[in-house]
Amino acid sequence: MKVMELENLTKRYGKARGIEDVSFSVEEGEIFGFIGPNGAGKSTTIRTLLSLIYPTSGSAKIFGKDCVKFAPEIKQEIGYLPSEVFYYDSMKVIDLLKYSASFYKKDCTARITELADAMNLDLGRKIGDLSLGNKKKVGIVQALLHSPKLLVLDEPTSGLDPLMQQKFFSLLREENKRGVTILFSSHVLGEVQKLCSRVAIIKEGKIIKVETMSVLKENNYKKFRIETGSPVAEDDFKISGIRDFAVKDNVITFLFKGNLNEVTVLMASLDIRNLLVEEPDLEEIFLHYYEK
Amino acid sequence: MNIVRRESKANAKSLILWSVGSVIMVATGMAKYAGMAGSGDSMNKLVASMPKSLQAIMGTASFDLSKASGYYGLLFLYLLVMGTIHAAMLGAGIIAKEERDKTAEFLFAKPVSRTKALSEKLLAAVGNLLIFNAVTLLSSIAFIRMYGNGERFEETIVLLMAALLFGQLLFLSLGAFIAAILKRPSAAGACAAGMLLFTFLLSIAVNMKEELHLLRYLTPFQYFEASKIMDAGLDPVFISLSLFLTVGFTTLAYYFYNRKDLGS
């Protein structure tokens, strides 16, 4: 069953770019990554799905129902964590969470304490006094407290320290095991790789690719930077799978896709002083998808 | 009704301050009357000797200031200004704050329609207006008994408070309407207050210049003139007009708020 179905969803803001013909669908029980650089349209898409803003054209269905027409009904089963969290500063954390719970047709008291314990959140403090990281925790508890069937997370890890990120991720995996579908938006490829089974890549308001994580990983280039003791002949590196090759002084840089053993064989004959092999960052991957 | 509860709580402090302000206004006003009452007709003579434009600005035009009722009639203008400013700011603020404080992303990710949220907010606001009105009514009755030299005109006060309520509701709906249509809702409060000031000045201009009297339909401060209400009761034309505008602004507020892109 498709939990989310976007069809040519378009949102234009006057001259400013919004999103253009965004189409993809998310299956039930999936952790779906939604990835793209800042300003690509991730938040615009999500805000349209939640009918905080309305589409210029196209449509989206959540749980098989139109996301504008049935907005209040489908939101019973959605938990949303915005990229920047803002709550009523004068309220105490517990009062905000109770207010949040009061919108749903179930008793969430036990779940609130459970989640607050898991996230190490002090319920007695005033929202206005909380650090960014703690506000984010309030956001996480607020998104999960009614045990929704669909979680929409927009840049959920920003502001969380690594330890909390880990706890948060294990919380998400638990939820996912219970059958919860997750839409996870991020501009950090690493965290999406850790969690998601499929991703949609968005750039400049358009979906460039929808791909399973495994295929995306195979297509991944590795970024090499080799520092040698003596100059290297450029011709030595004429093997297939290498691109963006450059030599400057004694430093060679290139991107490689393919059997890594071919490169290690080549390197064995070099006088290596320093070696760096990295995952290319997101911009480079985008560049790669953009050129195709 | 959770939003009604939340909004009533959030606005409680401000409501208390406004209500205290109203009590102080009535108390000091009527205490001043008590201080002056001994001087008999001299106050009327002093006012009569002032230029007509100044009388219009102060709203003293047709009151017998030697009587408590006349003095209260003068005071009512300021109570009306106070009550409507409160209502306009409340109407604008209660709607605009979700976008201004960026909590719209919280509220409208919940299973609640814009219509329902707006209804509950307006309901909470009307509750505030009723409390302000009741406090003003009770303090008026109490302080006139205390300082009014035995003059009783409580039915007139109730009538004036009814007029105040019509004014409050009108400016509440105007404030909500402005908050619903503005792209930058943080300006809603200032914008509503500005419109209120404009209609107030227009009302003074109408009082000063006979030729402008057709414009009196454009400013609610003419609808609820104390001197006319004390002479002839509420004017059905003006009351209908104010109800019509209130319903109109409210309907438009719903219409535009439902279609609005909530900014981030």
Short mmCIF file of N, CA, C and O in Angstrom, two decimals, chain A residues 11 47 50-54 72 75-76 80 82 84 86-88 90-91 96 99-100 102-104 142, chain B residues 2-3 6 98 101-114 258-264:
data_model
loop_
_atom_site.label_atom_id
_atom_site.label_comp_id
_atom_site.label_asym_id
_atom_site.label_seq_id
_atom_site.Cartn_x
_atom_site.Cartn_y
_atom_site.Cartn_z
N LYS A 11 4.64 23.99 -6.54
CA LYS A 11 4.34 25.18 -5.74
C LYS A 11 5.24 26.30 -6.22
O LYS A 11 6.46 26.18 -6.19
N ARG A 47 5.90 20.95 3.58
CA ARG A 47 4.87 21.89 4.04
C ARG A 47 3.62 21.83 3.15
O ARG A 47 2.52 22.07 3.62
N LEU A 50 1.61 18.80 4.20
CA LEU A 50 0.88 19.02 5.45
C LEU A 50 -0.16 20.13 5.30
O LEU A 50 -0.75 20.58 6.28
N SER A 51 -0.33 20.61 4.08
CA SER A 51 -1.24 21.72 3.75
C SER A 51 -1.05 22.94 4.66
O SER A 51 -1.99 23.62 5.02
N LEU A 52 0.20 23.19 5.03
CA LEU A 52 0.53 24.48 5.64
C LEU A 52 0.56 25.51 4.52
O LEU A 52 0.23 26.67 4.71
N ILE A 53 0.99 25.05 3.34
CA ILE A 53 0.88 25.86 2.13
C ILE A 53 0.15 25.00 1.10
O ILE A 53 0.10 23.77 1.23
N TYR A 54 -0.43 25.66 0.10
CA TYR A 54 -1.26 24.92 -0.86
C TYR A 54 -0.56 24.82 -2.21
O TYR A 54 0.11 25.76 -2.63
N PRO A 72 -7.28 17.63 8.05
CA PRO A 72 -7.38 17.37 9.49
C PRO A 72 -7.47 15.87 9.80
O PRO A 72 -6.86 15.40 10.77
N LYS A 75 -4.11 14.00 9.41
CA LYS A 75 -3.10 14.43 10.39
C LYS A 75 -3.27 13.72 11.74
O LYS A 75 -2.37 13.78 12.58
N GLN A 76 -4.41 13.05 11.95
CA GLN A 76 -4.54 12.22 13.15
C GLN A 76 -3.40 11.21 13.22
O GLN A 76 -2.96 10.84 14.29
N TYR A 80 4.87 15.14 12.89
CA TYR A 80 5.71 16.02 12.09
C TYR A 80 6.75 16.70 12.96
O TYR A 80 6.44 17.27 14.00
N PRO A 82 9.39 19.67 12.40
CA PRO A 82 9.89 20.67 11.44
C PRO A 82 11.40 20.85 11.58
O PRO A 82 11.98 20.45 12.59
N GLU A 84 13.09 23.66 11.82
CA GLU A 84 13.37 24.59 12.92
C GLU A 84 12.18 24.52 13.85
O GLU A 84 11.05 24.73 13.43
N PHE A 86 9.76 25.73 16.75
CA PHE A 86 9.30 26.90 17.50
C PHE A 86 8.05 26.52 18.29
O PHE A 86 7.09 26.01 17.71
N TYR A 87 8.08 26.77 19.58
CA TYR A 87 6.90 26.51 20.40
C TYR A 87 6.59 27.74 21.23
O TYR A 87 7.31 28.72 21.19
N TYR A 88 5.49 27.65 21.98
CA TYR A 88 5.06 28.79 22.79
C TYR A 88 6.03 28.95 23.96
O TYR A 88 6.05 28.14 24.87
N SER A 90 6.33 30.70 26.56
CA SER A 90 5.95 30.87 27.96
C SER A 90 5.43 29.57 28.58
O SER A 90 5.18 29.49 29.77
N MET A 91 5.27 28.54 27.73
CA MET A 91 4.71 27.29 28.26
C MET A 91 5.80 26.38 28.81
O MET A 91 6.93 26.41 28.36
N LEU A 96 3.07 21.97 27.03
CA LEU A 96 3.05 21.95 25.58
C LEU A 96 2.72 20.54 25.08
O LEU A 96 1.90 20.37 24.16
N TYR A 99 -0.86 19.81 25.62
CA TYR A 99 -1.65 20.55 24.62
C TYR A 99 -1.60 19.81 23.29
O TYR A 99 -2.62 19.59 22.63
N SER A 100 -0.39 19.39 22.92
CA SER A 100 -0.21 18.64 21.69
C SER A 100 -1.05 17.36 21.71
O SER A 100 -1.76 17.05 20.75
N SER A 102 -3.72 16.81 23.33
CA SER A 102 -5.16 17.07 23.40
C SER A 102 -5.82 17.12 22.01
O SER A 102 -7.04 17.13 21.90
N PHE A 103 -5.01 17.18 20.95
CA PHE A 103 -5.58 17.20 19.60
C PHE A 103 -5.93 15.80 19.11
O PHE A 103 -6.63 15.64 18.11
N TYR A 104 -5.39 14.78 19.77
CA TYR A 104 -5.58 13.43 19.27
C TYR A 104 -6.61 12.68 20.11
O TYR A 104 -6.80 12.97 21.28
N GLN A 142 7.01 15.45 20.76
CA GLN A 142 5.75 15.98 20.25
C GLN A 142 5.32 15.25 18.97
O GLN A 142 4.13 15.03 18.74
N ASN B 2 -9.93 22.62 23.13
CA ASN B 2 -8.59 22.76 23.71
C ASN B 2 -7.93 24.09 23.33
O ASN B 2 -7.19 24.67 24.12
N ILE B 3 -8.23 24.57 22.11
CA ILE B 3 -7.63 25.85 21.70
C ILE B 3 -8.25 27.00 22.48
O ILE B 3 -7.56 27.94 22.87
N ARG B 6 -6.53 27.00 25.78
CA ARG B 6 -5.15 27.46 25.61
C ARG B 6 -5.11 28.99 25.42
O ARG B 6 -4.31 29.68 26.04
N GLU B 98 0.46 32.92 15.65
CA GLU B 98 0.95 31.60 15.25
C GLU B 98 1.98 31.73 14.13
O GLU B 98 2.96 31.01 14.09
N ASP B 101 5.15 33.93 15.61
CA ASP B 101 6.04 33.15 16.46
C ASP B 101 6.40 31.81 15.84
O ASP B 101 7.00 30.96 16.48
N LYS B 102 6.02 31.63 14.61
CA LYS B 102 6.32 30.41 13.85
C LYS B 102 5.79 29.14 14.49
O LYS B 102 6.33 28.06 14.30
N THR B 103 4.73 29.28 15.27
CA THR B 103 4.13 28.10 15.88
C THR B 103 3.03 27.53 14.98
O THR B 103 2.44 26.51 15.32
N ALA B 104 2.77 28.19 13.84
CA ALA B 104 1.76 27.67 12.91
C ALA B 104 2.13 26.26 12.46
O ALA B 104 1.26 25.42 12.27
N GLU B 105 3.45 26.00 12.33
CA GLU B 105 3.90 24.66 11.93
C GLU B 105 3.57 23.62 12.99
O GLU B 105 3.45 22.45 12.68
N PHE B 106 3.49 24.05 14.22
CA PHE B 106 3.08 23.13 15.28
C PHE B 106 1.57 22.93 15.23
O PHE B 106 1.08 21.81 15.08
N LEU B 107 0.85 24.04 15.29
CA LEU B 107 -0.60 23.96 15.42
C LEU B 107 -1.26 23.27 14.23
O LEU B 107 -2.11 22.40 14.40
N PHE B 108 -0.85 23.66 13.02
CA PHE B 108 -1.56 23.13 11.86
C PHE B 108 -0.99 21.83 11.33
O PHE B 108 -1.41 21.34 10.28
N ALA B 109 0.00 21.27 12.04
CA ALA B 109 0.37 19.88 11.76
C ALA B 109 -0.50 18.95 12.61
O ALA B 109 -0.46 17.74 12.47
N LYS B 110 -1.27 19.55 13.52
CA LYS B 110 -2.21 18.77 14.33
C LYS B 110 -3.50 18.54 13.53
O LYS B 110 -3.79 19.30 12.61
N PRO B 111 -4.26 17.53 13.93
CA PRO B 111 -5.52 17.30 13.20
C PRO B 111 -6.57 18.35 13.54
O PRO B 111 -7.53 18.09 14.24
N VAL B 112 -6.39 19.56 13.03
CA VAL B 112 -7.36 20.61 13.27
C VAL B 112 -7.46 21.46 12.00
O VAL B 112 -6.45 21.77 11.37
N SER B 113 -8.68 21.77 11.59
CA SER B 113 -8.84 22.56 10.38
C SER B 113 -8.63 24.03 10.72
O SER B 113 -8.74 24.45 11.86
N ARG B 114 -8.32 24.81 9.69
CA ARG B 114 -8.13 26.25 9.90
C ARG B 114 -9.42 26.85 10.45
O ARG B 114 -9.39 27.70 11.33
N ASN B 258 -8.43 30.41 5.42
CA ASN B 258 -8.47 29.04 4.89
C ASN B 258 -7.64 28.87 3.63
O ASN B 258 -7.25 27.77 3.30
N ARG B 259 -7.42 29.97 2.91
CA ARG B 259 -6.68 29.88 1.66
C ARG B 259 -5.25 30.35 1.77
O ARG B 259 -4.51 30.40 0.80
N LYS B 260 -4.86 30.70 2.98
CA LYS B 260 -3.57 31.34 3.16
C LYS B 260 -2.43 30.34 3.21
O LYS B 260 -2.56 29.28 3.79
N ASP B 261 -1.29 30.71 2.60
CA ASP B 261 -0.07 29.96 2.81
C ASP B 261 0.54 30.42 4.12
O ASP B 261 0.84 31.61 4.28
N LEU B 262 0.70 29.50 5.05
CA LEU B 262 1.27 29.90 6.34
C LEU B 262 2.79 29.96 6.22
O LEU B 262 3.43 28.97 5.95
N GLY B 263 3.33 31.16 6.40
CA GLY B 263 4.75 31.39 6.17
C GLY B 263 5.61 30.66 7.18
O GLY B 263 5.18 30.34 8.27
N SER B 264 6.86 30.42 6.80
CA SER B 264 7.77 29.78 7.74
C SER B 264 8.80 30.79 8.21
O SER B 264 9.07 31.74 7.53
#
